[in-house]
Short mmCIF file of C-alpha atoms in Angstrom, two decimals:
data_model
loop_
_atom_site.label_atom_id
_atom_site.label_comp_id
_atom_site.label_asym_id
_atom_site.label_seq_id
_atom_site.Cartn_x
_atom_site.Cartn_y
_atom_site.Cartn_z
CA ALA A 1 138.73 -39.37 -14.37
CA ALA A 2 136.16 -39.39 -11.61
CA GLY A 3 134.11 -42.06 -13.32
CA LEU A 4 130.62 -41.09 -12.20
CA PRO A 5 128.95 -39.99 -15.47
CA THR A 6 130.14 -42.78 -17.76
CA HIS A 7 126.83 -44.59 -17.38
CA LEU A 8 124.68 -41.70 -18.54
CA ILE A 9 124.89 -41.94 -22.31
CA SER A 10 123.98 -45.62 -22.19
CA CYS A 11 121.02 -44.72 -19.97
CA TYR A 12 119.66 -42.32 -22.57
CA CYS A 13 120.30 -44.77 -25.40
CA VAL A 14 118.45 -47.55 -23.59
CA ALA A 15 115.58 -45.21 -22.78
CA ARG A 16 115.26 -44.25 -26.44
CA HIS A 17 115.55 -47.74 -27.93
CA CYS A 18 114.08 -50.20 -25.44
CA PRO A 19 110.32 -50.80 -25.88
CA LYS A 20 110.02 -51.70 -22.19
CA MET A 21 111.17 -48.26 -21.12
CA PRO A 22 108.78 -45.76 -22.75
CA ASP A 23 109.98 -42.20 -22.48
CA SER A 24 107.66 -40.18 -24.66
CA PRO A 25 104.28 -39.07 -23.29
CA PRO A 26 101.18 -39.62 -25.40
CA HIS A 27 100.42 -36.74 -27.72
CA THR A 28 97.26 -35.44 -26.10
CA THR A 29 95.88 -31.96 -25.70
CA LEU A 30 96.73 -32.10 -21.99
CA SER A 31 100.39 -32.97 -22.59
CA ALA A 32 100.63 -30.23 -25.20
CA LEU A 33 99.42 -27.59 -22.75
CA ASN A 34 100.97 -29.01 -19.56
CA PRO A 35 104.80 -29.28 -19.50
CA LEU A 36 104.82 -31.76 -16.62
CA PRO A 37 104.24 -34.89 -18.77
CA PHE A 38 107.35 -33.89 -20.73
CA PHE A 39 109.46 -34.23 -17.59
CA LEU A 40 107.49 -36.58 -15.32
CA HIS A 41 106.65 -40.22 -15.89
CA LYS A 42 102.96 -40.84 -16.56
CA HIS A 43 102.83 -43.02 -13.43
CA ALA A 44 104.86 -40.60 -11.27
CA ASN A 45 104.23 -41.12 -7.58
CA PHE A 46 106.50 -39.29 -5.13
CA ARG A 47 105.38 -41.60 -2.34
CA LYS A 48 107.75 -44.16 -3.83
CA LEU A 49 110.59 -42.17 -2.30
CA ALA A 50 109.50 -43.37 1.15
CA THR A 51 111.10 -46.77 1.71
CA LYS A 52 111.42 -49.23 4.58
CA GLU A 53 115.19 -49.07 4.22
CA ASP A 54 115.14 -45.48 5.50
CA PRO A 55 112.60 -45.75 8.35
CA PHE A 56 113.73 -42.59 10.14
CA HIS A 57 113.92 -40.57 6.89
CA ILE A 58 117.55 -39.69 7.51
CA HIS A 59 118.59 -39.99 3.87
CA LYS A 60 115.57 -38.04 2.65
CA THR A 61 116.09 -35.28 5.19
CA LEU A 62 119.73 -34.93 4.20
CA GLY A 63 118.66 -34.91 0.55
CA ILE A 64 116.20 -32.06 1.12
CA LEU A 65 118.83 -30.10 3.03
CA SER A 66 121.28 -30.66 0.18
CA ILE A 67 118.85 -29.30 -2.40
CA LEU A 68 118.21 -26.25 -0.22
CA SER A 69 121.97 -25.85 0.13
CA PHE A 70 122.46 -25.72 -3.65
CA ILE A 71 119.64 -23.19 -4.04
CA TYR A 72 121.10 -21.00 -1.29
CA ARG A 73 124.73 -21.10 -2.43
CA TYR A 74 124.17 -20.73 -6.19
CA GLY A 75 120.98 -18.69 -6.11
CA VAL A 76 121.51 -16.39 -3.12
CA VAL A 77 125.14 -16.27 -1.98
CA TYR A 78 126.81 -16.05 -5.39
CA PRO A 79 124.62 -13.23 -6.79
CA GLN A 80 125.19 -11.24 -3.59
CA THR A 81 128.92 -11.86 -2.97
CA GLY A 82 130.42 -13.19 -6.20
CA THR A 83 131.59 -16.33 -4.38
CA LEU A 84 129.96 -19.44 -2.93
CA GLY A 85 130.76 -18.12 0.53
CA PHE A 86 132.90 -20.87 2.06
CA ASP A 87 135.23 -19.17 4.53
CA GLY A 88 135.30 -21.69 7.39
CA SER A 89 132.28 -20.67 9.46
CA TRP A 90 130.35 -23.24 11.47
CA PHE A 91 127.62 -23.04 8.83
CA ASP A 92 130.12 -23.91 6.10
CA TRP A 93 131.29 -26.97 8.06
CA ALA A 94 127.67 -28.01 8.68
CA THR A 95 126.91 -27.65 4.97
CA MET A 96 129.80 -29.88 3.94
CA LEU A 97 128.90 -32.44 6.60
CA VAL A 98 125.32 -32.61 5.33
CA HIS A 99 126.46 -33.41 1.80
CA ASN A 100 129.05 -35.92 3.00
CA CYS A 101 126.57 -37.66 5.29
CA LEU A 102 124.04 -37.82 2.45
CA ALA A 103 126.49 -39.75 0.29
CA PHE A 104 127.46 -42.15 3.07
CA SER A 105 123.88 -42.66 4.29
CA SER A 106 123.13 -44.40 0.99
CA ILE A 107 124.92 -47.44 2.42
CA GLN A 108 121.65 -48.50 4.05
CA PHE A 109 120.01 -49.23 0.69
CA ARG A 110 120.31 -52.53 -1.12
CA VAL A 111 121.83 -52.20 -4.58
CA PRO A 112 123.06 -54.73 -7.19
CA SER A 113 126.63 -55.87 -6.66
CA LYS A 114 127.48 -55.25 -10.34
CA ARG A 115 126.32 -52.89 -13.07
CA ILE A 116 123.30 -54.22 -14.94
CA ASP A 117 124.00 -53.44 -18.60
CA THR A 118 120.34 -53.62 -19.60
CA LYS A 119 119.34 -51.33 -16.71
CA PRO A 120 122.12 -48.73 -16.58
CA MET A 121 120.03 -46.27 -14.55
CA VAL A 122 120.00 -48.59 -11.54
CA ILE A 123 122.58 -47.57 -8.94
CA TYR A 124 125.04 -50.40 -8.29
CA GLU A 125 127.73 -51.00 -5.68
CA GLU A 126 130.67 -49.58 -7.61
CA TYR A 127 128.74 -46.42 -8.45
CA ARG A 128 127.54 -45.96 -4.87
CA GLN A 129 131.01 -46.32 -3.38
CA HIS A 130 132.47 -44.00 -6.01
CA ALA A 131 129.87 -41.39 -5.05
CA MET A 132 130.94 -41.71 -1.42
CA VAL A 133 134.64 -41.40 -2.22
CA PHE A 134 134.28 -38.45 -4.59
CA THR A 135 131.97 -36.57 -2.21
CA ASN A 136 134.51 -37.14 0.55
CA ARG A 137 137.19 -35.85 -1.85
CA CYS A 138 135.26 -32.59 -2.01
CA PHE A 139 135.15 -32.47 1.79
CA ALA A 140 138.89 -33.17 1.98
CA VAL A 141 139.66 -30.28 -0.40
CA PHE A 142 137.47 -28.02 1.74
CA ILE A 143 139.35 -29.11 4.88
CA VAL A 144 142.72 -28.48 3.23
CA ALA A 145 141.66 -24.98 2.19
CA ILE A 146 140.28 -24.04 5.61
CA PHE A 147 143.04 -25.67 7.67
CA TRP A 148 145.76 -23.67 5.92
CA GLY A 149 143.74 -20.48 5.75
CA GLY A 150 143.25 -20.46 2.01
CA SER A 151 146.97 -20.85 1.20
CA PRO A 152 147.75 -24.55 1.60
CA PRO A 153 151.10 -26.10 0.61
CA VAL A 154 151.26 -26.93 -3.08
CA TRP A 155 151.26 -30.67 -2.30
CA ALA A 156 148.31 -30.77 0.13
CA ALA A 157 145.26 -30.68 -2.17
CA PRO A 158 146.83 -32.84 -4.94
CA LEU A 159 147.78 -35.44 -2.34
CA ALA A 160 144.27 -35.50 -0.90
CA VAL A 161 142.78 -35.86 -4.38
CA ALA A 162 145.25 -38.59 -5.39
CA LEU A 163 144.51 -40.65 -2.26
CA HIS A 164 140.79 -40.56 -2.98
CA HIS A 165 141.32 -41.61 -6.58
CA LEU A 166 143.48 -44.51 -5.46
CA MET A 167 140.56 -45.58 -3.27
CA ALA A 168 138.24 -45.25 -6.26
CA ASP A 169 140.59 -47.40 -8.34
CA ASP A 170 140.48 -50.07 -5.64
CA ILE A 171 136.67 -49.94 -5.62
CA THR A 172 136.67 -50.46 -9.38
CA ARG A 173 139.06 -53.38 -9.00
CA ARG A 174 136.81 -55.05 -6.41
CA HIS A 175 133.35 -54.19 -7.72
CA GLY A 176 133.80 -53.19 -11.36
CA SER A 177 132.73 -55.37 -14.27
CA GLY A 178 135.80 -54.51 -16.31
CA ASN A 179 133.68 -52.66 -18.83
CA THR A 180 132.07 -49.24 -19.00
CA ALA A 181 128.37 -48.80 -19.49
CA VAL A 182 129.00 -46.97 -22.75
CA ARG A 183 130.98 -49.86 -24.22
CA SER A 184 128.59 -52.55 -23.07
CA VAL A 185 125.50 -50.85 -24.48
CA SER A 186 127.21 -49.73 -27.68
CA LYS A 187 127.58 -53.38 -28.60
CA LYS A 188 123.80 -53.68 -28.63
CA LEU A 189 122.72 -50.21 -29.76
CA GLN A 190 123.84 -47.79 -32.41
CA THR A 191 124.86 -44.85 -30.24
CA SER A 192 124.38 -41.63 -32.19
CA THR A 193 127.16 -39.12 -32.73
CA PHE A 194 125.23 -36.66 -30.58
CA TYR A 195 125.24 -38.94 -27.53
CA LYS A 196 128.90 -39.79 -28.01
CA ARG A 197 129.77 -36.10 -28.00
CA VAL A 198 127.66 -35.47 -24.92
CA GLY A 199 129.48 -38.35 -23.27
CA TYR A 200 132.82 -36.70 -23.98
CA LEU A 201 131.57 -33.43 -22.51
CA TYR A 202 130.46 -35.23 -19.35
CA SER A 203 133.87 -36.86 -19.05
CA PHE A 204 135.63 -33.55 -19.70
CA TYR A 205 133.72 -32.03 -16.81
CA GLN A 206 135.31 -34.62 -14.53
CA TYR A 207 138.72 -33.33 -15.58
CA LEU A 208 137.64 -29.76 -14.87
CA ALA A 209 136.48 -30.87 -11.43
CA ILE A 210 139.84 -32.47 -10.62
CA ALA A 211 141.73 -29.45 -11.94
CA SER A 212 139.73 -27.12 -9.71
CA HIS A 213 140.77 -29.20 -6.70
CA ILE A 214 144.51 -29.41 -7.35
CA VAL A 215 145.20 -25.94 -8.76
CA PRO A 216 145.93 -23.31 -6.09
CA HIS A 217 143.51 -20.40 -6.03
CA GLU A 218 141.87 -18.13 -3.49
CA ARG A 219 138.51 -19.92 -3.42
CA LEU A 220 139.69 -23.51 -2.98
CA ALA A 221 137.06 -24.12 -0.29
CA ASP A 222 134.38 -23.00 -2.76
CA ALA A 223 135.85 -25.40 -5.32
CA GLY A 224 135.51 -28.28 -2.88
CA TYR A 225 131.80 -27.57 -2.56
CA ASN A 226 131.20 -26.68 -6.19
CA THR A 227 131.68 -30.20 -7.61
CA ILE A 228 129.30 -31.89 -5.16
CA ILE A 229 126.31 -30.78 -7.23
CA ALA A 230 127.41 -33.01 -10.12
CA ILE A 231 127.70 -36.09 -7.92
CA ALA A 232 124.50 -35.51 -5.97
CA SER A 233 122.32 -34.55 -8.94
CA SER A 234 123.32 -37.65 -10.88
CA ALA A 235 122.47 -40.01 -8.01
CA PHE A 236 119.20 -38.19 -7.28
CA MET A 237 118.06 -38.21 -10.90
CA MET A 238 118.94 -41.91 -11.22
CA THR A 239 116.79 -42.62 -8.17
CA LEU A 240 113.83 -40.66 -9.55
CA TYR A 241 114.15 -42.37 -12.93
CA ARG A 242 114.35 -45.86 -11.45
CA LYS A 243 111.21 -45.20 -9.41
CA LYS A 244 109.40 -44.01 -12.55
CA ILE A 245 108.97 -40.46 -11.32
CA ILE A 246 110.88 -38.67 -14.07
CA ARG A 247 111.68 -39.40 -17.71
CA GLY A 248 115.10 -40.03 -19.16
CA ARG A 249 115.18 -36.60 -20.79
CA THR A 250 114.65 -35.01 -17.36
CA HIS A 251 117.74 -36.75 -16.05
CA MET A 252 119.76 -35.49 -18.99
CA ILE A 253 118.48 -31.91 -18.77
CA VAL A 254 118.91 -31.54 -15.00
CA TYR A 255 122.29 -33.24 -14.87
CA SER A 256 123.59 -31.23 -17.83
CA PHE A 257 122.43 -28.00 -16.20
CA CYS A 258 124.22 -28.90 -12.96
CA LEU A 259 127.43 -29.66 -14.85
CA LEU A 260 127.27 -26.38 -16.77
CA LEU A 261 126.62 -24.47 -13.56
CA SER A 262 129.55 -26.13 -11.80
CA ALA A 263 131.82 -25.77 -14.85
CA TYR A 264 131.08 -22.05 -15.03
CA HIS A 265 132.26 -21.60 -11.45
CA ILE A 266 135.33 -23.75 -12.08
CA VAL A 267 136.47 -21.58 -14.99
CA ARG A 268 135.57 -18.45 -13.05
CA MET A 269 137.74 -19.53 -10.10
CA THR A 270 140.71 -21.07 -11.91
CA GLY A 271 140.93 -19.02 -15.10
CA ILE A 272 140.81 -19.74 -18.80
CA TRP A 273 144.40 -20.99 -19.06
CA VAL A 274 143.76 -23.74 -16.55
CA ALA A 275 140.69 -24.73 -18.58
CA VAL A 276 142.85 -24.90 -21.73
CA LEU A 277 145.45 -27.06 -19.99
CA THR A 278 142.68 -29.28 -18.63
CA ALA A 279 141.38 -29.79 -22.16
CA LEU A 280 144.87 -30.81 -23.27
CA ALA A 281 145.15 -33.24 -20.34
CA PHE A 282 141.77 -34.71 -21.24
CA ALA A 283 142.81 -35.09 -24.90
CA ALA A 284 146.02 -36.83 -23.84
CA ARG A 285 144.07 -39.30 -21.72
CA VAL A 286 141.43 -40.02 -24.37
CA ASN A 287 143.79 -40.34 -27.33
CA SER A 288 146.83 -41.98 -25.76
CA ARG A 289 145.39 -43.77 -22.72
CA ALA A 290 148.41 -42.52 -20.81
CA ASN A 291 148.48 -43.07 -17.06
CA LYS A 292 146.10 -40.55 -15.49
CA TYR A 293 148.36 -39.92 -12.49
CA ALA A 294 151.27 -39.13 -14.80
CA ILE A 295 149.06 -36.76 -16.80
CA TRP A 296 147.96 -34.89 -13.69
CA THR A 297 151.52 -34.68 -12.37
CA VAL A 298 152.69 -33.06 -15.61
CA PHE A 299 149.60 -30.84 -15.58
CA ARG A 300 150.39 -29.62 -12.07
CA PHE A 301 153.98 -28.74 -12.95
CA ILE A 302 152.84 -26.82 -16.04
CA VAL A 303 150.25 -24.91 -14.00
CA ALA A 304 152.99 -23.95 -11.53
CA ALA A 305 154.99 -22.50 -14.41
CA LEU A 306 152.10 -20.52 -15.92
CA PRO A 307 152.83 -17.27 -14.03
CA LEU A 308 156.33 -17.29 -15.54
CA LEU A 309 154.96 -17.09 -19.08
CA PRO A 310 154.71 -13.47 -20.27
CA PHE A 311 151.54 -13.95 -22.32
CA VAL A 312 149.81 -15.47 -19.28
CA ALA A 313 151.16 -13.04 -16.68
CA GLY A 314 150.03 -10.10 -18.76
CA ALA A 315 146.58 -11.50 -19.43
#
């Protein structure tokens, strides 16, 4: 699927098992009364976010604007209007540009060329470029929706999504290690059933995200924006963890919340039957390792036929 969250379960496993990465605060009276030590690292220092690689604070400014954007769209616009409010105004375009520029402005930072299996929370080149491509995929879906006035041709959004995933595949070919973080760490650690199941849920969300982009519905522009929160929150939490500002559990809690929030809006916009078909597509990929492009092609044809089914049309 989109490939961004596959590192997360290994991150949590390393944080729980590696003695060099303490995650639990000391059991003191202060930590019992104050919730901050539960979420923040004991040596948390937000000044670490200021780096020489971003001398004009462009990346940080875009990051702050992105956080404010999420608060405004999910916390203000949706409760008032029942949508995320993307109808093609100049403010909508500015919002999408801010998020897209945030992803691409990360190019100024130095990152490892390959994934470091023993330090899975460190952003690496493949991950960074995937974040850029998938954020731009969201922007492309937004453009498709606005350009055709909310009723784009049936091929437009799927084509835009497919092109971005082909780019992501090429990035993996050039920068990938040929192994996922989950597999590499599982060889060294006994990953619990709980973390394996959470990993599947994270991967399933990626399928929901793709489905929301290729299935025609009235709020396609909203759908383009809605999946950015998953990409951005993961990268932001990884940065805070690497700089010893937050604990591993904070990453998991915040990222899971963002996925649940986004998934709620996906199901709300596309409907329960699309969610069911997405689950079947995900099961086909996981259990058969069938070609993902073939799976999504079949998925799209079945979705097109859904209105013809009496038990769906009458629902």
